[in-house]
mmCIF file of C-alpha atoms in Angstrom:
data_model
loop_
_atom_site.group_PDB
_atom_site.id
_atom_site.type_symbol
_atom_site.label_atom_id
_atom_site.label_comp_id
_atom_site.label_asym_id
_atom_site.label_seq_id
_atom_site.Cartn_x
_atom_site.Cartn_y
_atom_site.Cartn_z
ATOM 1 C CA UNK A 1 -8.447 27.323 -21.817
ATOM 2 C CA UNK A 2 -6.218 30.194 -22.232
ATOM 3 C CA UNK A 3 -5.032 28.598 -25.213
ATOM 4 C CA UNK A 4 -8.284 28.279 -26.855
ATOM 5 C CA UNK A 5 -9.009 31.972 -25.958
ATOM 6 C CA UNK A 6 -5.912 33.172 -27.446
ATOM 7 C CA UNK A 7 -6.590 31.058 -30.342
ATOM 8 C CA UNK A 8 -10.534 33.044 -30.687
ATOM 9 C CA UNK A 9 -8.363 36.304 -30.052
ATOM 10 C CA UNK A 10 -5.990 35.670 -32.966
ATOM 11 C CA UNK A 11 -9.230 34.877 -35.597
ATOM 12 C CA UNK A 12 -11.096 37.727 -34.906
ATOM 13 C CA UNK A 13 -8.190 40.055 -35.390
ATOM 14 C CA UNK A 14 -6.686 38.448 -38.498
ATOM 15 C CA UNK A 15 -9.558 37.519 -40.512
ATOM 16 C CA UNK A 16 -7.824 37.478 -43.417
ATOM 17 C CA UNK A 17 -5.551 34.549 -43.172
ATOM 18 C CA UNK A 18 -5.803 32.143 -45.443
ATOM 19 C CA UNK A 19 -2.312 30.113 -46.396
ATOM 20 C CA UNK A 20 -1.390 26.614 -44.800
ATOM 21 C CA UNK A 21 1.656 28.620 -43.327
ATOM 22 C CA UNK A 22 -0.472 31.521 -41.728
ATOM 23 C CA UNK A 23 -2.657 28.626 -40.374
ATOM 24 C CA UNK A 24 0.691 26.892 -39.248
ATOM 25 C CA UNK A 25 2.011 29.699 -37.319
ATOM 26 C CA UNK A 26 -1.230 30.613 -35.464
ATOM 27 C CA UNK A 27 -0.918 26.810 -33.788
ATOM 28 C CA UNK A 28 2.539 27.049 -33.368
ATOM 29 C CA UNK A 29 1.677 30.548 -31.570
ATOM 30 C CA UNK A 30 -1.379 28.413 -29.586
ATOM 31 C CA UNK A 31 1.024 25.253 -28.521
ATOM 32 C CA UNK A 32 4.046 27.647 -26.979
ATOM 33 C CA UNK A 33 1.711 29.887 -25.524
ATOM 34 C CA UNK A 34 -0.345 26.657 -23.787
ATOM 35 C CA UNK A 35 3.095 24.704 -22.810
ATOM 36 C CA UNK A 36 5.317 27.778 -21.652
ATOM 37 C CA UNK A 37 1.381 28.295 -19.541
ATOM 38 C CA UNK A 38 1.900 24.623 -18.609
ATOM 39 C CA UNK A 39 5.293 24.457 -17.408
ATOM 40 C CA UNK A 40 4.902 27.543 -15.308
ATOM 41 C CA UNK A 41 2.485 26.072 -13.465
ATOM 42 C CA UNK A 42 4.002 22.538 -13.333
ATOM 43 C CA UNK A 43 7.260 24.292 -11.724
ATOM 44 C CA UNK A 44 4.906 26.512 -9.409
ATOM 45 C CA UNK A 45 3.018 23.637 -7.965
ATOM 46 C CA UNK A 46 6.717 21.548 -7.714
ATOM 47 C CA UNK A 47 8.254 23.600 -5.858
ATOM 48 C CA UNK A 48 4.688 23.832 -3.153
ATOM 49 C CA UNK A 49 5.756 20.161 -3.453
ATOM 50 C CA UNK A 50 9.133 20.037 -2.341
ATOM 51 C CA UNK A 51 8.568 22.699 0.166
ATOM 52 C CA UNK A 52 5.990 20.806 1.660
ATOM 53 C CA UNK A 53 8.009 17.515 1.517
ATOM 54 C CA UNK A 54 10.553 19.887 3.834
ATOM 55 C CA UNK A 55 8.600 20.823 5.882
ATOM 56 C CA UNK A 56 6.400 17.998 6.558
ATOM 57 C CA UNK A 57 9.741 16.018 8.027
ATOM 58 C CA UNK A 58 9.404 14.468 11.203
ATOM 59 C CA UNK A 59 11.479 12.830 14.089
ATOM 60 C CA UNK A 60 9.314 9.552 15.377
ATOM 61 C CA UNK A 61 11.237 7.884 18.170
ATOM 62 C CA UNK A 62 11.311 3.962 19.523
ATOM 63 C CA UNK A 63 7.880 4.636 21.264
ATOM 64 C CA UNK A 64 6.593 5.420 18.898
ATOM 65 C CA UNK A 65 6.788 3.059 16.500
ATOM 66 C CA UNK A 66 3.703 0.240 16.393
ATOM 67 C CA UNK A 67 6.438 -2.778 15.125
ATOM 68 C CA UNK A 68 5.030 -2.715 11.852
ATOM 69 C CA UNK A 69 7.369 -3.425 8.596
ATOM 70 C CA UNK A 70 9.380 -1.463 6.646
ATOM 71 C CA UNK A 71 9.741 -2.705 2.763
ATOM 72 C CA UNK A 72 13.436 -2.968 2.382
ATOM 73 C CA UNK A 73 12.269 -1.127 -1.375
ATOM 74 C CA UNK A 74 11.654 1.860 1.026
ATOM 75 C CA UNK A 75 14.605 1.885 2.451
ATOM 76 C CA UNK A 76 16.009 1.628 -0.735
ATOM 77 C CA UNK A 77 14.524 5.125 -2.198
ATOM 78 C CA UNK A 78 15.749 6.637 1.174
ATOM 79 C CA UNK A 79 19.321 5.592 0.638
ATOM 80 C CA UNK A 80 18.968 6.540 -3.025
ATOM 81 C CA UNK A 81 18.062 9.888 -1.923
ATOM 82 C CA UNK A 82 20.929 10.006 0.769
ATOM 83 C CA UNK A 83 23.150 9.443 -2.691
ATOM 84 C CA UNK A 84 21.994 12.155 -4.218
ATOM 85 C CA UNK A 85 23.503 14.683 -1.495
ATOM 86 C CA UNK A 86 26.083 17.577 -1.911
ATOM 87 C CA UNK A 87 29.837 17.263 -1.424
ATOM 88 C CA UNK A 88 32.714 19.340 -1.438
ATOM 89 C CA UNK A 89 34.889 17.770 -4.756
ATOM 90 C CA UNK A 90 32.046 14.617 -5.276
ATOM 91 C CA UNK A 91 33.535 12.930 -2.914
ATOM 92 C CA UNK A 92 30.528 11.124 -1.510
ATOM 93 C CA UNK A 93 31.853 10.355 2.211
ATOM 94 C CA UNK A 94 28.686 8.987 3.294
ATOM 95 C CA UNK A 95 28.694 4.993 3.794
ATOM 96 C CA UNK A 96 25.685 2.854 5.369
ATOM 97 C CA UNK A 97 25.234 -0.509 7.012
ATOM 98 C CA UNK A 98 21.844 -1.532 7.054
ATOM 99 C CA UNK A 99 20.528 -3.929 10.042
ATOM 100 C CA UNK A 100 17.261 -6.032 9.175
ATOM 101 C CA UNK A 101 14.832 -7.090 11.766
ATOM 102 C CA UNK A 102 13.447 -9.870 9.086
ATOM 103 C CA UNK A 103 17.142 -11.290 9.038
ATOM 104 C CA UNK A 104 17.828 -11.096 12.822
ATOM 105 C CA UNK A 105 20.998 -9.030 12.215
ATOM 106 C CA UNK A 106 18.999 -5.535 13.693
ATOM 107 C CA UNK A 107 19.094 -7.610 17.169
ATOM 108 C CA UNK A 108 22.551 -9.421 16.937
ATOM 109 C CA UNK A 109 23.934 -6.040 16.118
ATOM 110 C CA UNK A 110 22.771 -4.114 19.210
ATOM 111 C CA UNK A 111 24.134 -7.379 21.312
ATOM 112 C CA UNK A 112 27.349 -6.223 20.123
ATOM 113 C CA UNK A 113 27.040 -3.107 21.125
ATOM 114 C CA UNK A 114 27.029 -4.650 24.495
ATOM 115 C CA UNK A 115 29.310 -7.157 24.495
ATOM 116 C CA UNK A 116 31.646 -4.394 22.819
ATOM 117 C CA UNK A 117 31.147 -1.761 25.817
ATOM 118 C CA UNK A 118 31.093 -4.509 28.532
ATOM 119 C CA UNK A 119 34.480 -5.992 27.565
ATOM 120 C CA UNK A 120 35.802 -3.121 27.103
ATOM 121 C CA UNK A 121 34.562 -1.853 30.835
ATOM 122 C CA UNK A 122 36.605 -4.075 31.861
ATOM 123 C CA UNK A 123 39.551 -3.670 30.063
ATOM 124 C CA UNK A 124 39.498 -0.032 30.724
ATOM 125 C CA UNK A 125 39.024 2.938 28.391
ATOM 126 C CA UNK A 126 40.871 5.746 26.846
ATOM 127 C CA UNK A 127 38.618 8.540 28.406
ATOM 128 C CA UNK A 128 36.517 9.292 30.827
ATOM 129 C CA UNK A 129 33.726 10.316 27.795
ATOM 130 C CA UNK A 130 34.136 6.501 26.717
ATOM 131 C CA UNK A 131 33.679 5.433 29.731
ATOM 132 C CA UNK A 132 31.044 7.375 30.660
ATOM 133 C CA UNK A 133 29.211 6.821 27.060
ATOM 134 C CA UNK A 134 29.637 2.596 27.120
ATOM 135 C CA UNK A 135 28.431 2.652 30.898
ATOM 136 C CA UNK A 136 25.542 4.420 29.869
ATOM 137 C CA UNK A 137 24.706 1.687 26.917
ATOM 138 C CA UNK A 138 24.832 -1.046 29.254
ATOM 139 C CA UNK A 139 22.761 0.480 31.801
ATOM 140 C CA UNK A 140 19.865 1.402 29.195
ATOM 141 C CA UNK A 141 20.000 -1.800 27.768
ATOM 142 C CA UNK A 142 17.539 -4.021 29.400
ATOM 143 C CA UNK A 143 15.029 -1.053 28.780
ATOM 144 C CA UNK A 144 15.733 -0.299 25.045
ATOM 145 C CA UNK A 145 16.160 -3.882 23.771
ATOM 146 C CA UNK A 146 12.499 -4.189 24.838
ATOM 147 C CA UNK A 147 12.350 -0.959 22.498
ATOM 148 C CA UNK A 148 14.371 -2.469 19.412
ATOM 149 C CA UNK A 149 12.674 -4.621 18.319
ATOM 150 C CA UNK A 150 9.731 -2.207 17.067
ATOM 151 C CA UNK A 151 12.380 -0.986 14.633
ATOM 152 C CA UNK A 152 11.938 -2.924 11.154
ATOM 153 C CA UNK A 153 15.519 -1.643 9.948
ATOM 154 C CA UNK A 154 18.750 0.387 11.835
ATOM 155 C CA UNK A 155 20.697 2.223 9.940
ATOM 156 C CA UNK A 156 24.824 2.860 10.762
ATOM 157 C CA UNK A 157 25.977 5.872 9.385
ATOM 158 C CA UNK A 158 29.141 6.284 8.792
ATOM 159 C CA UNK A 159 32.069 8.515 7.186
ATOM 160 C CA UNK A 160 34.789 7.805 5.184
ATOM 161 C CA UNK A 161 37.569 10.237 6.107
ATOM 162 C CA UNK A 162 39.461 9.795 2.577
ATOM 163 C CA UNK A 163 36.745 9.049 0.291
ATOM 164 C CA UNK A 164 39.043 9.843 -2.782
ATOM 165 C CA UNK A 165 42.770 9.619 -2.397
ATOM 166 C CA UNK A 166 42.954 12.350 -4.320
ATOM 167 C CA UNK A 167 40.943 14.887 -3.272
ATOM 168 C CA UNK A 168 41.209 14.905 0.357
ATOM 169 C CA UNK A 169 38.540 17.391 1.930
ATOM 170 C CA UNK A 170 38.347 18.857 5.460
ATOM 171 C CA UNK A 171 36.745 16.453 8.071
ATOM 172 C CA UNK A 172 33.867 19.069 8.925
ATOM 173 C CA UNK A 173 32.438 19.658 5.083
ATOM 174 C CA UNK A 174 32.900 15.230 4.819
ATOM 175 C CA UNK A 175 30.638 14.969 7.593
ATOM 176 C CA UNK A 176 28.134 18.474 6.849
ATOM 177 C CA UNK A 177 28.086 15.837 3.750
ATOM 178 C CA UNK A 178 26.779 13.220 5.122
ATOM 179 C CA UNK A 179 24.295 15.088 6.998
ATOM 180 C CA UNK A 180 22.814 16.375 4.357
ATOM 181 C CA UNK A 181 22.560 12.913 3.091
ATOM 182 C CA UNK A 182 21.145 11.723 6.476
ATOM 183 C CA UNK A 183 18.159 15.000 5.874
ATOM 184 C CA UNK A 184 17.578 13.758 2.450
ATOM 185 C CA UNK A 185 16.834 10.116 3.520
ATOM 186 C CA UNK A 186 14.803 11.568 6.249
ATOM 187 C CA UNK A 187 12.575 13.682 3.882
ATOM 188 C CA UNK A 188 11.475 10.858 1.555
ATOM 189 C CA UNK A 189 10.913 8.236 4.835
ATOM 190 C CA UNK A 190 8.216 10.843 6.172
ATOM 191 C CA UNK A 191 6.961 10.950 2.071
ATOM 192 C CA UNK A 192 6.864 7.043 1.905
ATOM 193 C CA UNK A 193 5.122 7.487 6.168
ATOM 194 C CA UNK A 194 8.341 5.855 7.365
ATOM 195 C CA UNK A 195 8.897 6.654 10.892
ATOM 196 C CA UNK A 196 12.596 7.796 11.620
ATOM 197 C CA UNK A 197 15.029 9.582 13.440
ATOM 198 C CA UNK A 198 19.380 10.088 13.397
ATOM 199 C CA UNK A 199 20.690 9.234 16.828
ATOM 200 C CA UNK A 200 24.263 10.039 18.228
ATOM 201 C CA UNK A 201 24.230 6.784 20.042
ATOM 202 C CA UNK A 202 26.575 8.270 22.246
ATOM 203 C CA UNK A 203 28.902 9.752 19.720
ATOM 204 C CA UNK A 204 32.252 9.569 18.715
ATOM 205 C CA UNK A 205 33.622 7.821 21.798
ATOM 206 C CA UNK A 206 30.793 5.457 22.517
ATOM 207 C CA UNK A 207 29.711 1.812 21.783
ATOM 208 C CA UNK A 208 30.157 2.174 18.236
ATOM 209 C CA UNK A 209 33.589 4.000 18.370
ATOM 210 C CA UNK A 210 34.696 0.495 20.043
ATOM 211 C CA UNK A 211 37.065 -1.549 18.146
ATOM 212 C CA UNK A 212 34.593 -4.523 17.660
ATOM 213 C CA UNK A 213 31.527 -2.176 16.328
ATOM 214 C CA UNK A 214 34.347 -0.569 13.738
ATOM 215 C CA UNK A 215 35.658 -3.416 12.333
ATOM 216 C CA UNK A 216 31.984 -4.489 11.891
ATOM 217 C CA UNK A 217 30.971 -1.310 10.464
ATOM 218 C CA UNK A 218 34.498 -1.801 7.795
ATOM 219 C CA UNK A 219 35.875 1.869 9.272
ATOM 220 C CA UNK A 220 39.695 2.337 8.916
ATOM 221 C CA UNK A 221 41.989 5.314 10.220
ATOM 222 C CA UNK A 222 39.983 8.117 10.506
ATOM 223 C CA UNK A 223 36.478 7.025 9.782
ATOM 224 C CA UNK A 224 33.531 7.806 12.264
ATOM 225 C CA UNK A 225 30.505 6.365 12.525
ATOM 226 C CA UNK A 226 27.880 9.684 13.339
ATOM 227 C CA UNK A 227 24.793 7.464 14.752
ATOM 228 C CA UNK A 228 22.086 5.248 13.702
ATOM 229 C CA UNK A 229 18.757 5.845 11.615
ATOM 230 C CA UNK A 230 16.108 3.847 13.406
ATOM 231 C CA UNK A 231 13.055 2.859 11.129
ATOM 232 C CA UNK A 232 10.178 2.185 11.679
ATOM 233 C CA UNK A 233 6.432 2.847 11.576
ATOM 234 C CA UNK A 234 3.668 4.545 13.513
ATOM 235 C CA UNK A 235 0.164 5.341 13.801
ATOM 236 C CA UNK A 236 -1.727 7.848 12.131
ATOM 237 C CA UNK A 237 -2.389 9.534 15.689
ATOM 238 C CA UNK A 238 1.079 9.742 16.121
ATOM 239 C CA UNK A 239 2.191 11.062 12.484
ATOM 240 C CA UNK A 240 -0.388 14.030 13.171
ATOM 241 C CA UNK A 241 0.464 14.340 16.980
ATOM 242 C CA UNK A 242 3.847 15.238 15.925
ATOM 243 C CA UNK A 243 2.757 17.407 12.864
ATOM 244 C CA UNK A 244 0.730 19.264 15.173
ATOM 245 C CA UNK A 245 3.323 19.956 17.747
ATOM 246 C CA UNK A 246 5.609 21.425 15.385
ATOM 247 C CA UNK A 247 6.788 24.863 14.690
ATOM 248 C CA UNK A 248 9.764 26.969 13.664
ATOM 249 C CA UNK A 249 10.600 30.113 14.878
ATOM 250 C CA UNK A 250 10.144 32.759 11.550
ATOM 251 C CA UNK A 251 13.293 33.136 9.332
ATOM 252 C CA UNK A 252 12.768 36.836 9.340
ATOM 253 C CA UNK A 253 14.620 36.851 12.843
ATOM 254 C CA UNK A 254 17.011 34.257 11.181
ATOM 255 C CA UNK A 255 18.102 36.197 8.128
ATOM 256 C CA UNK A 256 19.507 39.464 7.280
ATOM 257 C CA UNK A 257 19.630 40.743 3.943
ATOM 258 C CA UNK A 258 22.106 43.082 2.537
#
């Protein structure tokens, strides 16, 4: 429209023109006014979009979750996303296993978890934090394996300490890496109304820090894995329970400018 009236402008205040190439120029004048129009609104209403997409991210936890399915293409565009995260030097330090309910490897993989933390109960453990993290596995177990299987998919996340031999990064920016991987997944699961959330599951020195669950998981030397991703879905009620509940404090008493 503001093309046309441009256009209307133009022929009232040069009446006169009458070559091919006057004619040409007015439309070229018309088309770059009407895209440079177009793509200022297009990047306008893109960034609402991703801003949106941000803040529209939510954490939906085992109850919560109806047992529905996840399409592994889903999971797919989430780990596609994770790809696309920063890191210091490219070196990419984030690595994923991902457990299927359809296959029954989600299940067989949180019995090792417990086979992993009860042997090693009795073997003894390094620290008291191990200890304390494995004992607290087994003792949660009979109530969240009634709990697992709502999840359609589990994801390990893990970090490979030297990602590229030759660029060897601090251990803090690898894994700030990998959690901005882990947001990035999280943003397009709540877009594709895939219910999520990144667990510790009992961090560095718990059932997945045991020898078994890191030689399942492929982690050598100095590798971690930092949690699952549990997938699933919910209800509507719950999706705009939790949208309702949210709230962030204002980034005005967050930021100072200089």
């Amino acid at each position: 429209q503001e093309s046309v009236c441009l256009c209307r402008s133009l022929c009232v205040h040069l009446p006169d023109m009458s070559t091919k190439a006057e004619w040409a120029l007015l439309g070229g004048a018309v088309v770059g006014f009407g895209l440079a129009t177009w793509l200022r609104r297009r990047q306008n209403d893109s960034s609402s979009e991703v801003i949106e997409a941000v803040k529209s991210r939510r954490s939906l936890f085992l109850p919560d979750y109806n047992g529905d399915d996840v399409p592994d293409s889903s999971v797919e565009l989430m780990l596609e996303a994770a790809n696309w995260a920063p890191s210091h030097g490219l070196t990419q330090p984030w690595r994923f296993h991902v457990f299927r309910r359809s296959t029954g490897e989600l299940e067989k993989f949180f019995r090792s978890q417990l086979d992993a933390c009860e042997a090693a109960l009795k073997c003894g453990l390094s620290s008291q934090a191990a200890t304390e993290a494995c004992k607290k596995f087994v003792g949660k177990y009979p109530k969240n394996s009634k709990l697992y299987p709502k999840c359609s998919h589990v994801i390990a996340i893990s970090m490979k300490a030297v990602a590229n031999p030759e660029k060897i990064m601090p251990e803090w920016e690898e894994m700030c890496a990998c959690a901005c991987a882990v947001q990035n997944a999280h943003i397009v699961a709540c877009q594709l109304g895939v219910a999520s959330y990144w667990s510790s599951a009992g961090g560095f020195e718990g059932p997945l820090a045991t020898k078994e669950l890191r030689a399942l998981l492929g982690l050598e030397g100095d590798d971690k894995c930092l949690g699952v991703m549990y997938v699933g879905r919910a209800n509507s009620k719950t999706w705009s329970n939790t949208q309702e509940r949210a709230k962030r404090d204002p980034i005005s008493e967050k930021a100072k400018w200089h």
